Short mmCIF file of C-alpha atoms in Angstrom, two decimals:
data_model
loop_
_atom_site.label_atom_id
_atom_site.label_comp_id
_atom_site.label_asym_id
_atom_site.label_seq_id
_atom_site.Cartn_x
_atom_site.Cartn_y
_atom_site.Cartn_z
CA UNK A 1 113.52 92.26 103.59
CA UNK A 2 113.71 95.39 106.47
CA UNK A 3 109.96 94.95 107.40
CA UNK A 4 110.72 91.74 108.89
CA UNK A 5 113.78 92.80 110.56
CA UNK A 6 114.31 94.31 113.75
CA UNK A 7 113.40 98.12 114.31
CA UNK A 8 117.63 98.59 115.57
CA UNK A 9 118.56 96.43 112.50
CA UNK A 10 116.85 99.01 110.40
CA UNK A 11 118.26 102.14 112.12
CA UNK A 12 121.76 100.59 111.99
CA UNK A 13 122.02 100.10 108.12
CA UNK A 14 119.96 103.36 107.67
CA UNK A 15 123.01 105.13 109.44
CA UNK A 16 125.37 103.27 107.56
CA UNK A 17 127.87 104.02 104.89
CA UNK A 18 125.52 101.71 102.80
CA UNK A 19 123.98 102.75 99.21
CA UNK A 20 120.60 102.23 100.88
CA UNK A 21 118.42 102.39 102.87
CA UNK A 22 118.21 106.13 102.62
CA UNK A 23 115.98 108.84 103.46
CA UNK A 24 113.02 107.56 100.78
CA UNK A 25 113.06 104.28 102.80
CA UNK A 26 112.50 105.78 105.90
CA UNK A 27 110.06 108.34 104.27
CA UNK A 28 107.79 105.07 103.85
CA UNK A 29 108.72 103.82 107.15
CA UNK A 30 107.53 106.99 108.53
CA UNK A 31 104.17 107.30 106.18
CA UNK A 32 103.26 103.18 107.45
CA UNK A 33 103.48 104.74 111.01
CA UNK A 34 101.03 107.66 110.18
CA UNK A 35 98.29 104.86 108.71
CA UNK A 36 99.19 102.90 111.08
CA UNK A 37 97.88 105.38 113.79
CA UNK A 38 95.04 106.71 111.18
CA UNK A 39 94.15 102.58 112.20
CA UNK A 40 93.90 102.64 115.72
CA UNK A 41 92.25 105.41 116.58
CA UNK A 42 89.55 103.54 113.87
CA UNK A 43 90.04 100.40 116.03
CA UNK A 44 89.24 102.44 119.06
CA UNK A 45 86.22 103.87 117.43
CA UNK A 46 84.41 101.09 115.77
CA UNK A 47 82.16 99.16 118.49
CA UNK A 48 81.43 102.73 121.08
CA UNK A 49 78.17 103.33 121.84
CA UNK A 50 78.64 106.77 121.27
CA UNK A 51 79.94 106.60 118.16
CA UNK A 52 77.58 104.47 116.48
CA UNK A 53 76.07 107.16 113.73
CA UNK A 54 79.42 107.11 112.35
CA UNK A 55 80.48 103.78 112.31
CA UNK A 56 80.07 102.89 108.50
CA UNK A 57 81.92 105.83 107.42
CA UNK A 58 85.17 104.75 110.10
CA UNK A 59 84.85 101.74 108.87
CA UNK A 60 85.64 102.54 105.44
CA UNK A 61 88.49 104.85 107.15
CA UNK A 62 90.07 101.93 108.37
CA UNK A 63 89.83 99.84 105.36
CA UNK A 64 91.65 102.69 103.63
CA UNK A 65 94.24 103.39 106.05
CA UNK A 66 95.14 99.32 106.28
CA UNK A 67 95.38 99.20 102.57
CA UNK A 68 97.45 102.09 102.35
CA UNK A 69 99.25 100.99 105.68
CA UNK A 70 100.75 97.71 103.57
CA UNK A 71 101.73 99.56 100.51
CA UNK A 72 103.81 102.11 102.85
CA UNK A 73 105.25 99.37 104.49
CA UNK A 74 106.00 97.14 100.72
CA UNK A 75 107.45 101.10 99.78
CA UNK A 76 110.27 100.68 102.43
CA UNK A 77 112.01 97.10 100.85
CA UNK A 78 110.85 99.07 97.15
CA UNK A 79 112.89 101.84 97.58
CA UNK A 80 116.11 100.10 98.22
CA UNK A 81 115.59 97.63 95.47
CA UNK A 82 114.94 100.50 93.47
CA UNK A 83 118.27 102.23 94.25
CA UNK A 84 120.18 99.11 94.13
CA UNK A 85 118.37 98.76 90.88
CA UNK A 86 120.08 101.91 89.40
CA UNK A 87 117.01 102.65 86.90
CA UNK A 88 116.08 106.35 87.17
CA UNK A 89 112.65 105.17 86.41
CA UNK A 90 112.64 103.25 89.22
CA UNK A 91 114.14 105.96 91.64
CA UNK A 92 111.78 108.09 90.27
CA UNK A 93 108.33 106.38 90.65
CA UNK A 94 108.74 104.92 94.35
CA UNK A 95 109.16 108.08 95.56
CA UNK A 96 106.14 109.46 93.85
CA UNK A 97 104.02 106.97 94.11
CA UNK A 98 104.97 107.53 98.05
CA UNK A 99 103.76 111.38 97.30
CA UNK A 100 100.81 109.99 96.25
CA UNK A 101 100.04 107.74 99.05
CA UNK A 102 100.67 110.18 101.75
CA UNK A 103 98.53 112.52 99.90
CA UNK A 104 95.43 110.04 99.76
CA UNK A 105 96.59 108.92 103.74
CA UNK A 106 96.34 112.61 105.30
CA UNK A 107 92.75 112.91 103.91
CA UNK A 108 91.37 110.55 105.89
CA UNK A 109 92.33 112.88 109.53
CA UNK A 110 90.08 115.27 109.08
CA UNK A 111 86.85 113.48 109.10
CA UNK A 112 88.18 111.05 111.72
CA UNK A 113 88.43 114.64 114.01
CA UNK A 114 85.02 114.47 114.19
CA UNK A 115 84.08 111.03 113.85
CA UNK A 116 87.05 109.14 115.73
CA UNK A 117 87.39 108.62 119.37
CA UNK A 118 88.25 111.67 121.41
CA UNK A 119 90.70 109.97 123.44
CA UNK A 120 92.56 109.23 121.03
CA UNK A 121 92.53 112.99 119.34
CA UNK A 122 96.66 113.43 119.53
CA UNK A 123 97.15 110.56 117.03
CA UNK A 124 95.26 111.84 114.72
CA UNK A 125 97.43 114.90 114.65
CA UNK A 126 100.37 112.54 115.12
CA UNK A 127 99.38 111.09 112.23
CA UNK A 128 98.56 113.93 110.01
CA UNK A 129 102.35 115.31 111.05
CA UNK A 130 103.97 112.26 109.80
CA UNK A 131 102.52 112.09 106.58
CA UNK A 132 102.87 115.67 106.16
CA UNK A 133 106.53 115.32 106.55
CA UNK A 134 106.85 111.78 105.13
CA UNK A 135 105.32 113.75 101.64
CA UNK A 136 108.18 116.30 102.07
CA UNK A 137 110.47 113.62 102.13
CA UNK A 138 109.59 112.22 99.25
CA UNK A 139 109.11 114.86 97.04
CA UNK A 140 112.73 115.25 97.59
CA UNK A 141 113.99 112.38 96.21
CA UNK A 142 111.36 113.18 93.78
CA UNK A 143 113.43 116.42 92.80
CA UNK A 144 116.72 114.83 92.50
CA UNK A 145 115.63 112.15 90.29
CA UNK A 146 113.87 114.44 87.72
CA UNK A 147 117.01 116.09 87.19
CA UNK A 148 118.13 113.08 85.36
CA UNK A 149 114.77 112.52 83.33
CA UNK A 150 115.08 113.31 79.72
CA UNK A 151 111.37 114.08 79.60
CA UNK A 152 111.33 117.17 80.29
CA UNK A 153 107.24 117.26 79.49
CA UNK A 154 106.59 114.32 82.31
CA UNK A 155 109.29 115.96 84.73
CA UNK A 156 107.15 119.40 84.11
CA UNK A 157 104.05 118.01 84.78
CA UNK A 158 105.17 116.22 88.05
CA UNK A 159 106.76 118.92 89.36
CA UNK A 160 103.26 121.06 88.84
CA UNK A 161 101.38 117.52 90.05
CA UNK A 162 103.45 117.63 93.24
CA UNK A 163 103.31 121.64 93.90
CA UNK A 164 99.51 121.36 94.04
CA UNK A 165 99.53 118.50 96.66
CA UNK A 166 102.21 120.16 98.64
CA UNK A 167 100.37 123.30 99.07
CA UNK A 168 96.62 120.96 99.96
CA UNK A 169 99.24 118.85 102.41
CA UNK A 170 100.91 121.58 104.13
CA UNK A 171 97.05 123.03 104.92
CA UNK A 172 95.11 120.20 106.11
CA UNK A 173 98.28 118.97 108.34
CA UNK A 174 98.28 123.25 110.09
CA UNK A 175 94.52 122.78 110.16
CA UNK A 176 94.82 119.15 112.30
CA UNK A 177 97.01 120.98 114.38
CA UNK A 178 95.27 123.50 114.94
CA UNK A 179 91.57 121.83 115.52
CA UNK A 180 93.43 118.73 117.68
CA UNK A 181 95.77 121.32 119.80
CA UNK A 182 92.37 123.29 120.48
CA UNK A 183 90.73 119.76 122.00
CA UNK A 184 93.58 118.83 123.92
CA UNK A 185 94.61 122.07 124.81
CA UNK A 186 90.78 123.31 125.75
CA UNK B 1 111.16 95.57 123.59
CA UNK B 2 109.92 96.48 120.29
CA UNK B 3 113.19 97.46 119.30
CA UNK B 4 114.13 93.49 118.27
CA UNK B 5 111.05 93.20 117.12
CA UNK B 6 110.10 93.54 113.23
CA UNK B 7 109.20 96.66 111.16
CA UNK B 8 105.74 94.92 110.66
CA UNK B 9 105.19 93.49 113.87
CA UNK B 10 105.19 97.35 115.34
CA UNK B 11 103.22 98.57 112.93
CA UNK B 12 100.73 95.72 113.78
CA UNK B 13 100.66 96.51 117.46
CA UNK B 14 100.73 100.58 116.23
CA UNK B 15 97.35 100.24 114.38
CA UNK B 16 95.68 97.42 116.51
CA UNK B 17 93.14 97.78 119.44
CA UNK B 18 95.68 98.76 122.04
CA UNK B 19 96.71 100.74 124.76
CA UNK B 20 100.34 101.26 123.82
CA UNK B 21 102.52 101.61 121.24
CA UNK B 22 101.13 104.68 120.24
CA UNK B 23 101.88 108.46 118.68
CA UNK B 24 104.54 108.79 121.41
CA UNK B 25 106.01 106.09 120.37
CA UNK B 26 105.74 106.11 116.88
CA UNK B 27 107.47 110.12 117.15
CA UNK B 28 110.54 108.61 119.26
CA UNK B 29 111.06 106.13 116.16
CA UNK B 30 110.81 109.16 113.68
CA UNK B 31 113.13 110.61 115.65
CA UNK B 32 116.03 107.75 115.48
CA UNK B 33 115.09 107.73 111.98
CA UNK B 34 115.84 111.22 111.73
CA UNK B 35 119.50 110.40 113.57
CA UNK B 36 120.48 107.73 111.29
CA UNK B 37 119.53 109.93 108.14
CA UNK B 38 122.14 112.58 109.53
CA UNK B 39 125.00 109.70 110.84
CA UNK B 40 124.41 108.17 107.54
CA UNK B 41 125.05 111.36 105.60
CA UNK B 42 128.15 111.84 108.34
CA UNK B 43 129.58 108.65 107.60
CA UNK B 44 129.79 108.95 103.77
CA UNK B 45 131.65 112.38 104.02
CA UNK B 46 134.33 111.33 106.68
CA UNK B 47 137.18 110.42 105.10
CA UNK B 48 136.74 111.98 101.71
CA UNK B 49 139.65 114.06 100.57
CA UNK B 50 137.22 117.40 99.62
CA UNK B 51 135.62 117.57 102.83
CA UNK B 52 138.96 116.77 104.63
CA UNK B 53 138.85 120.36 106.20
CA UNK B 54 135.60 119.62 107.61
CA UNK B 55 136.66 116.40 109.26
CA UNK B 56 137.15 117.17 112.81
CA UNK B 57 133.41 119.03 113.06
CA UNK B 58 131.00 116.35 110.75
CA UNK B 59 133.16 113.20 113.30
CA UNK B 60 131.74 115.77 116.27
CA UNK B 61 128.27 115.75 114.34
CA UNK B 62 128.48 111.82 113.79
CA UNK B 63 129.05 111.12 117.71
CA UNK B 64 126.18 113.49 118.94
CA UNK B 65 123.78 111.87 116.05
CA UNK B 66 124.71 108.16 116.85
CA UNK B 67 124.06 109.58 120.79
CA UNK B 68 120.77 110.63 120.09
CA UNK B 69 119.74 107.26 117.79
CA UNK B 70 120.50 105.06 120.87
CA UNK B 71 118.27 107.38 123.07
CA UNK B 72 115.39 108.26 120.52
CA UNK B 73 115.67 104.35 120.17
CA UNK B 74 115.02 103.90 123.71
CA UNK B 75 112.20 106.22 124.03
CA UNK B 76 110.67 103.43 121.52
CA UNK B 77 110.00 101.37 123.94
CA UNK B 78 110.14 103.55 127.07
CA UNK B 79 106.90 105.26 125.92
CA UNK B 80 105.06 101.99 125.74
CA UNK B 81 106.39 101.53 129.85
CA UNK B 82 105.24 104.86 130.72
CA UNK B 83 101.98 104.69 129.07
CA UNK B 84 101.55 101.18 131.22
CA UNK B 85 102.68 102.56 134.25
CA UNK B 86 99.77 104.74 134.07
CA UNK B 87 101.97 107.22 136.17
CA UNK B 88 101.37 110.83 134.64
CA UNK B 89 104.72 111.94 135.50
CA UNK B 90 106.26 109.27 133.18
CA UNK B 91 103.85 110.11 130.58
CA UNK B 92 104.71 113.70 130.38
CA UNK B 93 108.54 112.94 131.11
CA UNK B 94 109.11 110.64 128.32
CA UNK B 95 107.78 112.65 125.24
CA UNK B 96 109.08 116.06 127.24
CA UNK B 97 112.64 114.25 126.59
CA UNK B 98 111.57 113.65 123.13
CA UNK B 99 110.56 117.04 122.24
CA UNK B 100 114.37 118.25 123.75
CA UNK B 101 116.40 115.54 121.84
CA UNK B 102 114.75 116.24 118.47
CA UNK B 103 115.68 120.24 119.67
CA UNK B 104 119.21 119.26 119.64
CA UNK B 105 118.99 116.35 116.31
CA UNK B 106 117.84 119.34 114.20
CA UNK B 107 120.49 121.68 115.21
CA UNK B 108 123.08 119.18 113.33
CA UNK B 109 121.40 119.65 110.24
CA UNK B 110 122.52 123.22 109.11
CA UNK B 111 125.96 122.43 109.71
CA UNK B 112 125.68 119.11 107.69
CA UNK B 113 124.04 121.44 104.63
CA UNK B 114 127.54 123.09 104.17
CA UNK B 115 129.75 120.72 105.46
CA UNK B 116 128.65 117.19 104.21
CA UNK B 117 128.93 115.05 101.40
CA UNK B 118 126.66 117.02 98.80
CA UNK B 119 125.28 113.66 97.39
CA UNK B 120 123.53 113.00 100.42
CA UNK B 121 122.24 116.32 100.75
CA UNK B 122 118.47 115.18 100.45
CA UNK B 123 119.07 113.06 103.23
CA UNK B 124 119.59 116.07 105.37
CA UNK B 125 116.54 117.81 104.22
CA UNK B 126 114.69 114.25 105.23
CA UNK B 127 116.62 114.54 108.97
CA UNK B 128 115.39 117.73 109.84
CA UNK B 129 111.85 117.40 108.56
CA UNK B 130 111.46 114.15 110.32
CA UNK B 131 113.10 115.56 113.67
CA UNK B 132 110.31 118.68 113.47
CA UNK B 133 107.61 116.36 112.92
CA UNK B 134 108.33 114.54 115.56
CA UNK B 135 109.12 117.60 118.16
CA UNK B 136 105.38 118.74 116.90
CA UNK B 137 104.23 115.09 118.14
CA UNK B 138 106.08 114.66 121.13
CA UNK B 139 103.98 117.72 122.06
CA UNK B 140 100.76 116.88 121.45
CA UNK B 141 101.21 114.46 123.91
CA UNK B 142 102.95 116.70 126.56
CA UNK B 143 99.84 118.93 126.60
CA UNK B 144 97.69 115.89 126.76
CA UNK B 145 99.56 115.46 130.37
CA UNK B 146 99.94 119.02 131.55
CA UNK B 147 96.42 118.78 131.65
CA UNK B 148 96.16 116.60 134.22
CA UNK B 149 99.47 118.10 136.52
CA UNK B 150 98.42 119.79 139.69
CA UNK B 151 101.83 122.22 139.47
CA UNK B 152 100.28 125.33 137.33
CA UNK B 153 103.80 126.39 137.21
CA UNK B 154 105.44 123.66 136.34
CA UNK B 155 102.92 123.38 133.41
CA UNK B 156 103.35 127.16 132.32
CA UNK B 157 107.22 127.01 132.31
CA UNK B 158 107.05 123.60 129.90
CA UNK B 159 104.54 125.32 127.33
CA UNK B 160 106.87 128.14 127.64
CA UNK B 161 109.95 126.11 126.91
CA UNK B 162 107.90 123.91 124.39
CA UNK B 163 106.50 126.90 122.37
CA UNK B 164 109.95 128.82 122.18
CA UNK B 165 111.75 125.42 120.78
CA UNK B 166 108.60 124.76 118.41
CA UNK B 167 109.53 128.59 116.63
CA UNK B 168 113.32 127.52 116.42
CA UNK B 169 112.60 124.16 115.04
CA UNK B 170 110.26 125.29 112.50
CA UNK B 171 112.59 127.84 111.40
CA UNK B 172 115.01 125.27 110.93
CA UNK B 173 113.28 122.96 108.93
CA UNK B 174 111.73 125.50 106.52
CA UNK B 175 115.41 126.50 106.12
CA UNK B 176 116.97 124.01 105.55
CA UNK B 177 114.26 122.53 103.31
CA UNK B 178 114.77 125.69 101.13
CA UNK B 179 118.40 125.05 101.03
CA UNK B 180 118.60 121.62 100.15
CA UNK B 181 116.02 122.53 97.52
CA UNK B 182 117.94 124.86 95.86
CA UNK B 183 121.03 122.48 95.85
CA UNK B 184 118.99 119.88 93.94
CA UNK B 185 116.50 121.00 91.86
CA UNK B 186 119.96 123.44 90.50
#
């Protein structure tokens, strides 16, 4: 399994001429580093003074982000069985249950702007970037496999599923720039 | 070094209750991600008799990609030093390299779009949205820094250099993302 191998064992198959991992591995990789952050800025929250009035709800922020931290991670081993697996059902639904993942991930920044540690502001938009683009990602792999579904009803209403989040993505990622960049920037 | 250690154990140490690994980190390993995605995509059109005319420029693509996963590699773990060190010129330097590497990763990806096996054309959409993202991290944490430099023009001739390269990159992202999309959705 490539979560308990080395980070340069990892990068040397995913560069490869192997069958996988690929780019919807990584995706995960990349989506498990963007919880992962969404976590310790939560960490570095929960206990402050300061920050008391809003411990409950970071609490529950890190609860989330730790769940969804461990299925990134279990996505990055499921998309190479997947493609070794050759089912286009397969392909298809790691990838979009990634989608999905990132989508519920990169709600949990914006509160945690106001709520989470100011120190640790740039990982939130860290963060918020990396699931962003680890949604992107996916949705690619998302495309190529519904080429090859014969349903064209379920590949329709995917593709309309995956518009929608794409478009809420894209805008709370611009508007965690732009809030974080105005704190650290200020 | 975290770069023997496991996927999981960095991810631990990402999202627990300390001082370093953190966003700058986490970007530089986006980044090699990013590299391996485009040497992977190298590797499985080298060789092939229909891109045989494009040899000689994807093998110059392959070095420069397999450069820049070694050193996006090492800014893994050389973020984590200079975040120790507590010396600000380290912790500007070290995601300020960042942000330039990515700069040149995502110029490779256009090229690769015409020029590359057309199987693993998703891959390259995956490269150059994970080499923007992190570019658009590395940076958060270069302003975090410039903050705190006494040169005022040292600091105003980085944010120019930084917000020139951020236009470029994002151009080259969207671009190619609307390329490879067209390619695979048909």
């Amino acid at each position: 399994m490539y979560r308990d191998g080395s980070l340069n064992k990892y990068l040397n198959d995913l560069a490869a001429k192997l069958p996988a991992p690929g780019g919807g591995s990584a995706a995960a990789m990349n989506a498990a580093m963007g919880a992962a952050l969404i976590s310790m800025v939560a960490n570095f929250t929960i206990g402050k003074p300061k920050y008391s009035q809003f411990e409950i709800e970071v609490k529950d922020i890190l609860e989330k982000s730790e769940k969804l931290r461990q299925e990134f991670l279990n996505l990055v081993d499921l998309d190479v069985k997947a493609y070794q697996s050759k089912n286009i059902r397969d392909a298809l639904d790691v990838p979009f249950m990634l989608a999905r993942l990132c989508f519920e991930g990169i709600k949990l920044c914006p509160p945690l702007i106001a709520k989470g540690n100011v120190n640790l502001i740039s990982d939130v938009g860290v963060a918020a970037v990396f699931l962003e683009s680890a949604f992107a990602s996916a949705r690619f792999n998302i495309d190529i496999n519904l080429k090859s579904i014969d349903d064209k009803a379920l590949a329709g209403s995917i593709r309309k599923e995956l518009g929608r989040k794409a478009k809420t993505i894209k805008k709370i990622r611009e508007q965690t720039e732009v809030k974080v960049g105005k704190i650290i920037r200020g």
